[in-house]
Amino acid sequence: MLCPALRDLTVRMWILLPPLFLVGASGVAALVSWSFQPGRPGLEVSPPVLLGFAAGLALFTGGKVRWSRDWQRRWLRFAYPAALFGCALGADRVLVPLLPTLLLGGVALVALVVVAFRGAARTCESR
C-alpha cells in the first residue's frame, strides 16, 4: 500500500516547505542553465512564478498540518500563503549567482525528499 507524503506536518516543517521549494527549484534551474550555457555567471529567476507556486504549496498543504494552537489554524494557515502571494505580486526578475544557487538548491532538494519520506514513514507507522 502506498502512503501519502507530506501528511501530519509540524508547523515548523510547513513553514519551511515553501522556502525549500524556492531554493530547490532555483537549483534545478541553475543546473539546467549551467548545462546549456556554461559561461554564464548568474541565473535570472522569476520570483513571481516561484513565489506563486510556493504560496500554492503552502495553501494546499495547510490542511495536513498538526496545528499546536487554535489561532495558528485560523490565522497562520491563510496569512502565510497570502504573504507569499503578496511578495509574488511585488517581485520582479532577480539575477542570482550560479554556483551558490547550485549548491543551495541541491541541499534544499535533499531536505525536501527527506521531509517527504519522513512524513510518509510516520503516516505508514500510525496506520
Coordinates of N, CA, C and O in Angstrom, one line a residue:
M1 N 0.8 -1.2 0.0 CA 0.0 0.0 0.0 C 0.9 1.2 0.0 O 1.9 1.3 0.7
L2 N 0.5 2.2 -0.8 CA 1.3 3.5 -0.8 C 0.8 4.4 0.3 O -0.4 4.5 0.6
C3 N 1.8 5.1 0.9 CA 1.4 6.0 1.9 C 1.7 7.4 1.4 O 2.7 7.7 0.7
P4 N 0.8 8.3 1.7 CA 0.9 9.7 1.2 C 2.1 10.4 1.8 O 2.3 10.3 3.0
A5 N 2.8 11.2 1.0 CA 3.8 12.1 1.6 C 3.2 13.4 2.1 O 2.1 13.7 1.7
L6 N 4.0 14.1 2.9 CA 3.6 15.4 3.4 C 2.3 15.3 4.2 O 1.4 16.1 4.0
R7 N 2.1 14.3 5.0 CA 1.0 14.1 5.9 C 1.5 14.5 7.3 O 2.6 14.2 7.7
D8 N 0.6 15.0 8.1 CA 0.9 15.3 9.5 C 2.2 16.1 9.7 O 3.1 15.8 10.4
L9 N 2.2 17.2 9.0 CA 3.4 18.1 9.1 C 3.3 18.9 10.4 O 2.3 19.2 10.9
T10 N 4.5 19.2 10.9 CA 4.5 20.1 12.1 C 4.4 21.5 11.5 O 4.6 21.8 10.3
V11 N 4.1 22.5 12.3 CA 4.0 23.9 11.9 C 5.4 24.3 11.3 O 5.4 25.0 10.3
R12 N 6.4 24.0 12.0 CA 7.8 24.4 11.6 C 8.1 23.9 10.2 O 8.6 24.6 9.3
M13 N 7.8 22.6 9.9 CA 8.0 22.0 8.6 C 7.2 22.6 7.5 O 7.6 22.8 6.4
W14 N 5.9 22.9 7.9 CA 5.0 23.6 6.9 C 5.5 24.9 6.5 O 5.5 25.3 5.4
I15 N 6.1 25.7 7.5 CA 6.6 27.0 7.2 C 7.9 26.9 6.4 O 8.2 27.7 5.5
L16 N 8.7 25.8 6.6 CA 9.9 25.6 5.8 C 9.7 25.1 4.4 O 10.6 25.2 3.5
L17 N 8.6 24.5 4.1 CA 8.3 23.9 2.8 C 8.5 24.9 1.6 O 9.2 24.6 0.7
P18 N 7.8 26.0 1.7 CA 7.9 27.0 0.5 C 9.3 27.5 0.3 O 9.8 27.5 -0.8
P19 N 10.1 27.9 1.4 CA 11.5 28.3 1.1 C 12.3 27.2 0.5 O 13.1 27.4 -0.4
L20 N 12.1 26.0 1.0 CA 12.9 24.8 0.4 C 12.5 24.6 -1.0 O 13.4 24.3 -1.8
F21 N 11.2 24.8 -1.3 CA 10.8 24.6 -2.7 C 11.4 25.7 -3.6 O 11.9 25.4 -4.7
L22 N 11.4 27.0 -3.1 CA 12.0 28.1 -3.9 C 13.5 27.8 -4.2 O 13.9 28.0 -5.3
V23 N 14.2 27.5 -3.2 CA 15.7 27.2 -3.3 C 15.9 26.0 -4.2 O 16.8 26.0 -5.1
G24 N 15.1 24.9 -4.0 CA 15.3 23.7 -4.8 C 15.0 24.0 -6.3 O 15.7 23.5 -7.2
A25 N 13.9 24.7 -6.5 CA 13.5 25.0 -7.9 C 14.6 25.9 -8.6 O 14.9 25.7 -9.8
S26 N 15.1 26.8 -7.8 CA 16.2 27.7 -8.4 C 17.4 26.9 -8.6 O 18.1 27.1 -9.6
G27 N 17.7 25.9 -7.8 CA 18.9 25.0 -8.0 C 18.7 24.2 -9.3 O 19.7 24.0 -10.0
V28 N 17.5 23.7 -9.5 CA 17.3 22.9 -10.8 C 17.4 23.8 -12.0 O 18.1 23.4 -13.0
A29 N 16.9 25.0 -11.9 CA 17.1 26.0 -13.0 C 18.5 26.3 -13.2 O 19.0 26.5 -14.3
A30 N 19.3 26.5 -12.1 CA 20.7 26.8 -12.2 C 21.5 25.6 -12.9 O 22.4 25.8 -13.7
L31 N 21.1 24.4 -12.6 CA 21.7 23.2 -13.2 C 21.4 23.2 -14.7 O 22.3 22.9 -15.5
V32 N 20.2 23.4 -15.1 CA 19.9 23.5 -16.5 C 20.6 24.6 -17.2 O 21.2 24.4 -18.3
S33 N 20.6 25.8 -16.6 CA 21.4 26.9 -17.2 C 22.8 26.6 -17.3 O 23.5 26.9 -18.3
W34 N 23.4 26.0 -16.3 CA 24.9 25.7 -16.3 C 25.2 24.6 -17.4 O 26.2 24.6 -18.0
S35 N 24.2 23.7 -17.6 CA 24.4 22.6 -18.5 C 24.4 23.2 -20.0 O 25.2 22.7 -20.8
F36 N 23.5 24.1 -20.2 CA 23.4 24.6 -21.6 C 24.1 25.8 -21.9 O 24.5 26.1 -23.1
Q37 N 24.5 26.6 -20.9 CA 25.2 27.8 -21.1 C 26.3 27.9 -20.0 O 26.1 28.7 -19.1
P38 N 27.4 27.2 -20.1 CA 28.3 27.1 -19.0 C 29.1 28.4 -18.7 O 29.6 28.5 -17.6
G39 N 29.1 29.3 -19.6 CA 29.9 30.5 -19.4 C 29.1 31.6 -18.6 O 29.7 32.6 -18.2
R40 N 27.9 31.4 -18.4 CA 27.1 32.5 -17.7 C 27.4 32.5 -16.2 O 27.4 31.5 -15.5
P41 N 27.6 33.8 -15.7 CA 28.0 33.9 -14.3 C 26.8 33.8 -13.3 O 26.9 33.5 -12.2
G42 N 25.6 34.1 -13.9 CA 24.4 34.2 -13.0 C 23.2 33.5 -13.6 O 23.2 33.1 -14.8
L43 N 22.2 33.5 -12.9 CA 20.9 32.9 -13.3 C 19.8 33.9 -13.1 O 19.7 34.5 -12.0
E44 N 19.0 34.1 -14.1 CA 17.9 35.1 -13.9 C 16.7 34.2 -13.5 O 16.2 33.4 -14.3
V45 N 16.2 34.4 -12.3 CA 15.0 33.7 -11.9 C 13.8 34.6 -11.8 O 13.9 35.8 -11.8
S46 N 12.6 34.0 -11.9 CA 11.4 34.8 -11.8 C 10.7 34.6 -10.5 O 9.9 33.6 -10.3
P47 N 10.9 35.5 -9.5 CA 10.3 35.3 -8.2 C 8.8 35.3 -8.3 O 8.2 34.6 -7.5
P48 N 8.1 36.0 -9.2 CA 6.6 35.9 -9.2 C 6.1 34.5 -9.4 O 5.2 34.0 -8.7
V49 N 6.7 33.8 -10.3 CA 6.3 32.5 -10.6 C 6.7 31.5 -9.5 O 5.8 30.8 -9.0
L50 N 7.9 31.6 -9.0 CA 8.3 30.7 -7.9 C 7.5 31.0 -6.6 O 7.1 30.1 -5.9
L51 N 7.3 32.3 -6.3 CA 6.6 32.6 -5.1 C 5.1 32.2 -5.2 O 4.5 31.8 -4.2
G52 N 4.6 32.3 -6.4 CA 3.2 31.9 -6.6 C 3.0 30.4 -6.4 O 2.1 30.0 -5.8
F53 N 4.0 29.6 -6.9 CA 3.9 28.2 -6.7 C 4.1 27.9 -5.2 O 3.5 27.0 -4.7
A54 N 5.0 28.6 -4.5 CA 5.3 28.4 -3.1 C 4.0 28.7 -2.3 O 3.7 28.0 -1.3
A55 N 3.3 29.8 -2.7 CA 2.1 30.1 -2.0 C 1.0 29.0 -2.2 O 0.3 28.7 -1.2
G56 N 0.9 28.5 -3.4 CA 0.0 27.4 -3.6 C 0.4 26.2 -2.8 O -0.5 25.5 -2.3
L57 N 1.7 25.9 -2.7 CA 2.1 24.7 -1.9 C 1.7 24.9 -0.4 O 1.2 24.0 0.2
A58 N 1.9 26.1 0.1 CA 1.6 26.4 1.5 C 0.1 26.3 1.7 O -0.4 25.8 2.7
L59 N -0.7 26.8 0.7 CA -2.1 26.8 0.9 C -2.7 25.4 0.8 O -3.5 25.0 1.6
F60 N -2.2 24.6 -0.1 CA -2.8 23.2 -0.3 C -2.2 22.2 0.8 O -2.9 21.2 1.0
T61 N -1.1 22.5 1.4 CA -0.6 21.6 2.4 C -1.1 22.1 3.8 O -0.8 21.4 4.8
G62 N -1.7 23.2 3.9 CA -2.2 23.7 5.2 C -3.1 22.8 5.9 O -3.2 22.8 7.1
G63 N -3.9 22.0 5.2 CA -4.8 21.1 5.8 C -4.1 19.8 6.4 O -4.8 19.0 7.0
K64 N -2.9 19.6 6.1 CA -2.1 18.5 6.5 C -1.3 18.7 7.8 O -0.5 17.9 8.1
V65 N -1.4 19.9 8.4 CA -0.6 20.3 9.5 C -1.2 19.9 10.8 O -2.4 20.1 11.0
R66 N -0.4 19.5 11.7 CA -0.8 19.3 13.1 C -0.6 20.6 13.8 O 0.4 20.9 14.3
W67 N -1.7 21.4 13.9 CA -1.6 22.7 14.5 C -1.5 22.6 16.0 O -2.3 21.8 16.6
S68 N -0.6 23.3 16.6 CA -0.4 23.2 18.1 C -1.4 24.1 18.8 O -1.7 23.9 20.0
R69 N -1.8 25.2 18.2 CA -2.7 26.1 18.8 C -3.9 26.4 17.8 O -3.7 26.3 16.6
D70 N -5.0 26.8 18.4 CA -6.2 27.0 17.5 C -6.0 28.3 16.7 O -6.5 28.3 15.6
W71 N -5.3 29.3 17.2 CA -5.1 30.5 16.5 C -4.3 30.3 15.2 O -4.4 31.0 14.2
Q72 N -3.3 29.4 15.3 CA -2.5 29.1 14.2 C -3.3 28.5 13.0 O -3.1 28.9 11.9
R73 N -4.2 27.6 13.4 CA -5.1 27.0 12.3 C -5.9 28.1 11.7 O -6.2 28.1 10.5
R74 N -6.4 29.1 12.5 CA -7.3 30.1 11.9 C -6.5 31.2 11.2 O -7.0 31.6 10.1
W75 N -5.4 31.6 11.7 CA -4.7 32.8 11.1 C -3.5 32.4 10.3 O -3.4 32.9 9.2
L76 N -2.7 31.6 10.8 CA -1.4 31.3 10.1 C -1.7 30.5 8.8 O -1.0 30.7 7.8
R77 N -2.6 29.7 8.8 CA -2.9 28.8 7.7 C -3.2 29.6 6.4 O -2.8 29.1 5.3
F78 N -3.8 30.7 6.6 CA -4.1 31.5 5.4 C -3.3 32.8 5.2 O -3.1 33.3 4.1
A79 N -2.7 33.3 6.3 CA -1.9 34.5 6.3 C -0.6 34.2 5.6 O -0.1 35.1 4.9
Y80 N 0.0 33.1 5.9 CA 1.3 32.8 5.3 C 1.3 32.6 3.8 O 2.1 33.3 3.1
P81 N 0.3 31.8 3.3 CA 0.2 31.8 1.8 C -0.1 33.2 1.2 O 0.4 33.5 0.1
A82 N -0.9 33.9 1.9 CA -1.3 35.3 1.4 C -0.1 36.2 1.4 O 0.1 37.0 0.4
A83 N 0.8 36.1 2.4 CA 2.0 36.9 2.4 C 3.0 36.5 1.3 O 3.6 37.3 0.6
L84 N 3.1 35.2 1.0 CA 3.9 34.7 -0.1 C 3.3 35.2 -1.4 O 4.1 35.6 -2.3
F85 N 2.0 35.2 -1.6 CA 1.4 35.6 -2.8 C 1.6 37.1 -3.0 O 1.8 37.6 -4.1
G86 N 1.5 37.9 -1.9 CA 1.7 39.3 -1.9 C 3.2 39.6 -2.3 O 3.4 40.6 -3.1
C87 N 4.1 38.9 -1.9 CA 5.5 39.0 -2.3 C 5.7 38.7 -3.8 O 6.4 39.3 -4.5
A88 N 4.9 37.7 -4.2 CA 5.0 37.4 -5.7 C 4.5 38.5 -6.5 O 5.0 38.8 -7.6
L89 N 3.5 39.2 -6.1 CA 2.9 40.3 -6.8 C 3.9 41.5 -6.9 O 3.9 42.3 -7.9
G90 N 4.7 41.7 -5.8 CA 5.6 42.8 -5.8 C 7.0 42.5 -6.3 O 7.8 43.4 -6.3
A91 N 7.3 41.3 -6.6 CA 8.7 40.9 -7.0 C 8.9 41.1 -8.5 O 7.9 41.1 -9.3
D92 N 10.1 41.2 -8.9 CA 10.5 41.3 -10.3 C 11.7 40.3 -10.5 O 12.2 39.7 -9.6
R93 N 12.1 40.2 -11.7 CA 13.2 39.3 -12.0 C 14.5 39.6 -11.2 O 14.8 40.7 -11.0
V94 N 15.2 38.5 -10.8 CA 16.4 38.7 -10.0 C 17.5 37.9 -10.6 O 17.3 36.8 -11.1
L95 N 18.7 38.4 -10.6 CA 19.9 37.7 -11.0 C 20.6 37.2 -9.8 O 21.0 37.9 -8.9
V96 N 20.8 35.9 -9.8 CA 21.4 35.2 -8.6 C 22.7 34.5 -9.1 O 22.8 34.1 -10.3
P97 N 23.7 34.5 -8.3 CA 25.0 33.8 -8.7 C 24.7 32.3 -8.9 O 24.0 31.6 -8.2
L98 N 25.4 31.7 -9.9 CA 25.1 30.4 -10.3 C 25.6 29.3 -9.4 O 24.9 28.4 -9.0
L99 N 26.9 29.4 -9.0 CA 27.4 28.3 -8.1 C 26.7 28.2 -6.7 O 26.4 27.1 -6.4
P100 N 26.5 29.3 -6.0 CA 25.8 29.2 -4.7 C 24.4 28.6 -4.9 O 23.9 27.9 -4.1
T101 N 23.8 29.0 -6.0 CA 22.4 28.6 -6.3 C 22.4 27.1 -6.5 O 21.5 26.3 -6.1
L102 N 23.4 26.6 -7.3 CA 23.5 25.1 -7.5 C 23.7 24.4 -6.2 O 23.0 23.4 -5.9
L103 N 24.6 24.9 -5.3 CA 24.9 24.2 -4.1 C 23.7 24.2 -3.1 O 23.3 23.2 -2.6
L104 N 23.1 25.4 -2.9 CA 22.0 25.5 -2.0 C 20.8 24.8 -2.6 O 20.0 24.2 -1.8
G105 N 20.6 24.8 -3.9 CA 19.5 24.1 -4.5 C 19.6 22.6 -4.3 O 18.6 21.9 -4.0
G106 N 20.8 22.0 -4.3 CA 20.9 20.6 -4.1 C 20.6 20.2 -2.6 O 19.9 19.2 -2.4
V107 N 21.1 21.1 -1.7 CA 20.8 20.8 -0.3 C 19.3 20.9 0.0 O 18.7 20.1 0.7
A108 N 18.6 21.9 -0.6 CA 17.2 22.1 -0.4 C 16.4 20.9 -1.0 O 15.4 20.5 -0.4
L109 N 16.8 20.4 -2.2 CA 16.1 19.3 -2.7 C 16.3 18.0 -1.9 O 15.3 17.3 -1.7
V110 N 17.5 17.8 -1.3 CA 17.7 16.7 -0.4 C 16.8 16.8 0.8 O 16.1 15.9 1.3
A111 N 16.7 18.0 1.4 CA 15.9 18.3 2.5 C 14.4 18.0 2.2 O 13.7 17.5 3.0
L112 N 13.9 18.4 1.0 CA 12.5 18.2 0.6 C 12.2 16.7 0.5 O 11.2 16.2 1.0
V113 N 13.2 15.9 0.0 CA 13.0 14.5 -0.1 C 12.9 13.9 1.2 O 12.1 13.0 1.5
V114 N 13.8 14.3 2.1 CA 13.8 13.7 3.5 C 12.5 14.1 4.2 O 12.0 13.2 4.9
V115 N 12.0 15.3 4.1 CA 10.8 15.7 4.7 C 9.6 14.8 4.2 O 8.8 14.3 4.9
A116 N 9.6 14.6 2.9 CA 8.5 13.8 2.3 C 8.6 12.4 2.7 O 7.5 11.8 3.1
F117 N 9.8 11.8 2.8 CA 9.9 10.4 3.2 C 9.6 10.2 4.7 O 9.0 9.2 5.1
R118 N 10.0 11.1 5.5 CA 9.8 11.0 6.9 C 8.3 11.2 7.2 O 7.7 10.5 8.0
G119 N 7.6 12.1 6.4 CA 6.2 12.2 6.6 C 5.4 11.0 6.2 O 4.5 10.5 6.8
A120 N 5.9 10.4 5.1 CA 5.2 9.2 4.6 C 5.5 8.0 5.6 O 4.6 7.2 5.9
A121 N 6.7 7.9 6.1 CA 7.0 6.8 7.0 C 6.2 7.0 8.3 O 5.7 6.0 8.9
R122 N 6.0 8.2 8.8 CA 5.3 8.5 10.0 C 3.8 8.1 9.8 O 3.2 7.6 10.7
T123 N 3.3 8.4 8.6 CA 1.9 8.1 8.3 C 1.7 6.6 8.2 O 0.7 6.1 8.7
C124 N 2.6 5.9 7.6 CA 2.5 4.4 7.5 C 2.6 3.7 8.8 O 2.0 2.8 9.1
E125 N 3.5 4.3 9.7 CA 3.6 3.6 11.0 C 2.4 3.8 11.9 O 2.1 3.0 12.7
S126 N 1.7 4.9 11.7 CA 0.5 5.2 12.5 C -0.7 4.4 12.1 O -1.7 4.4 12.8
R127 N -0.7 3.8 10.9 CA -1.8 3.0 10.4 C -1.9 1.7 11.0 O -1.2 1.0 11.4

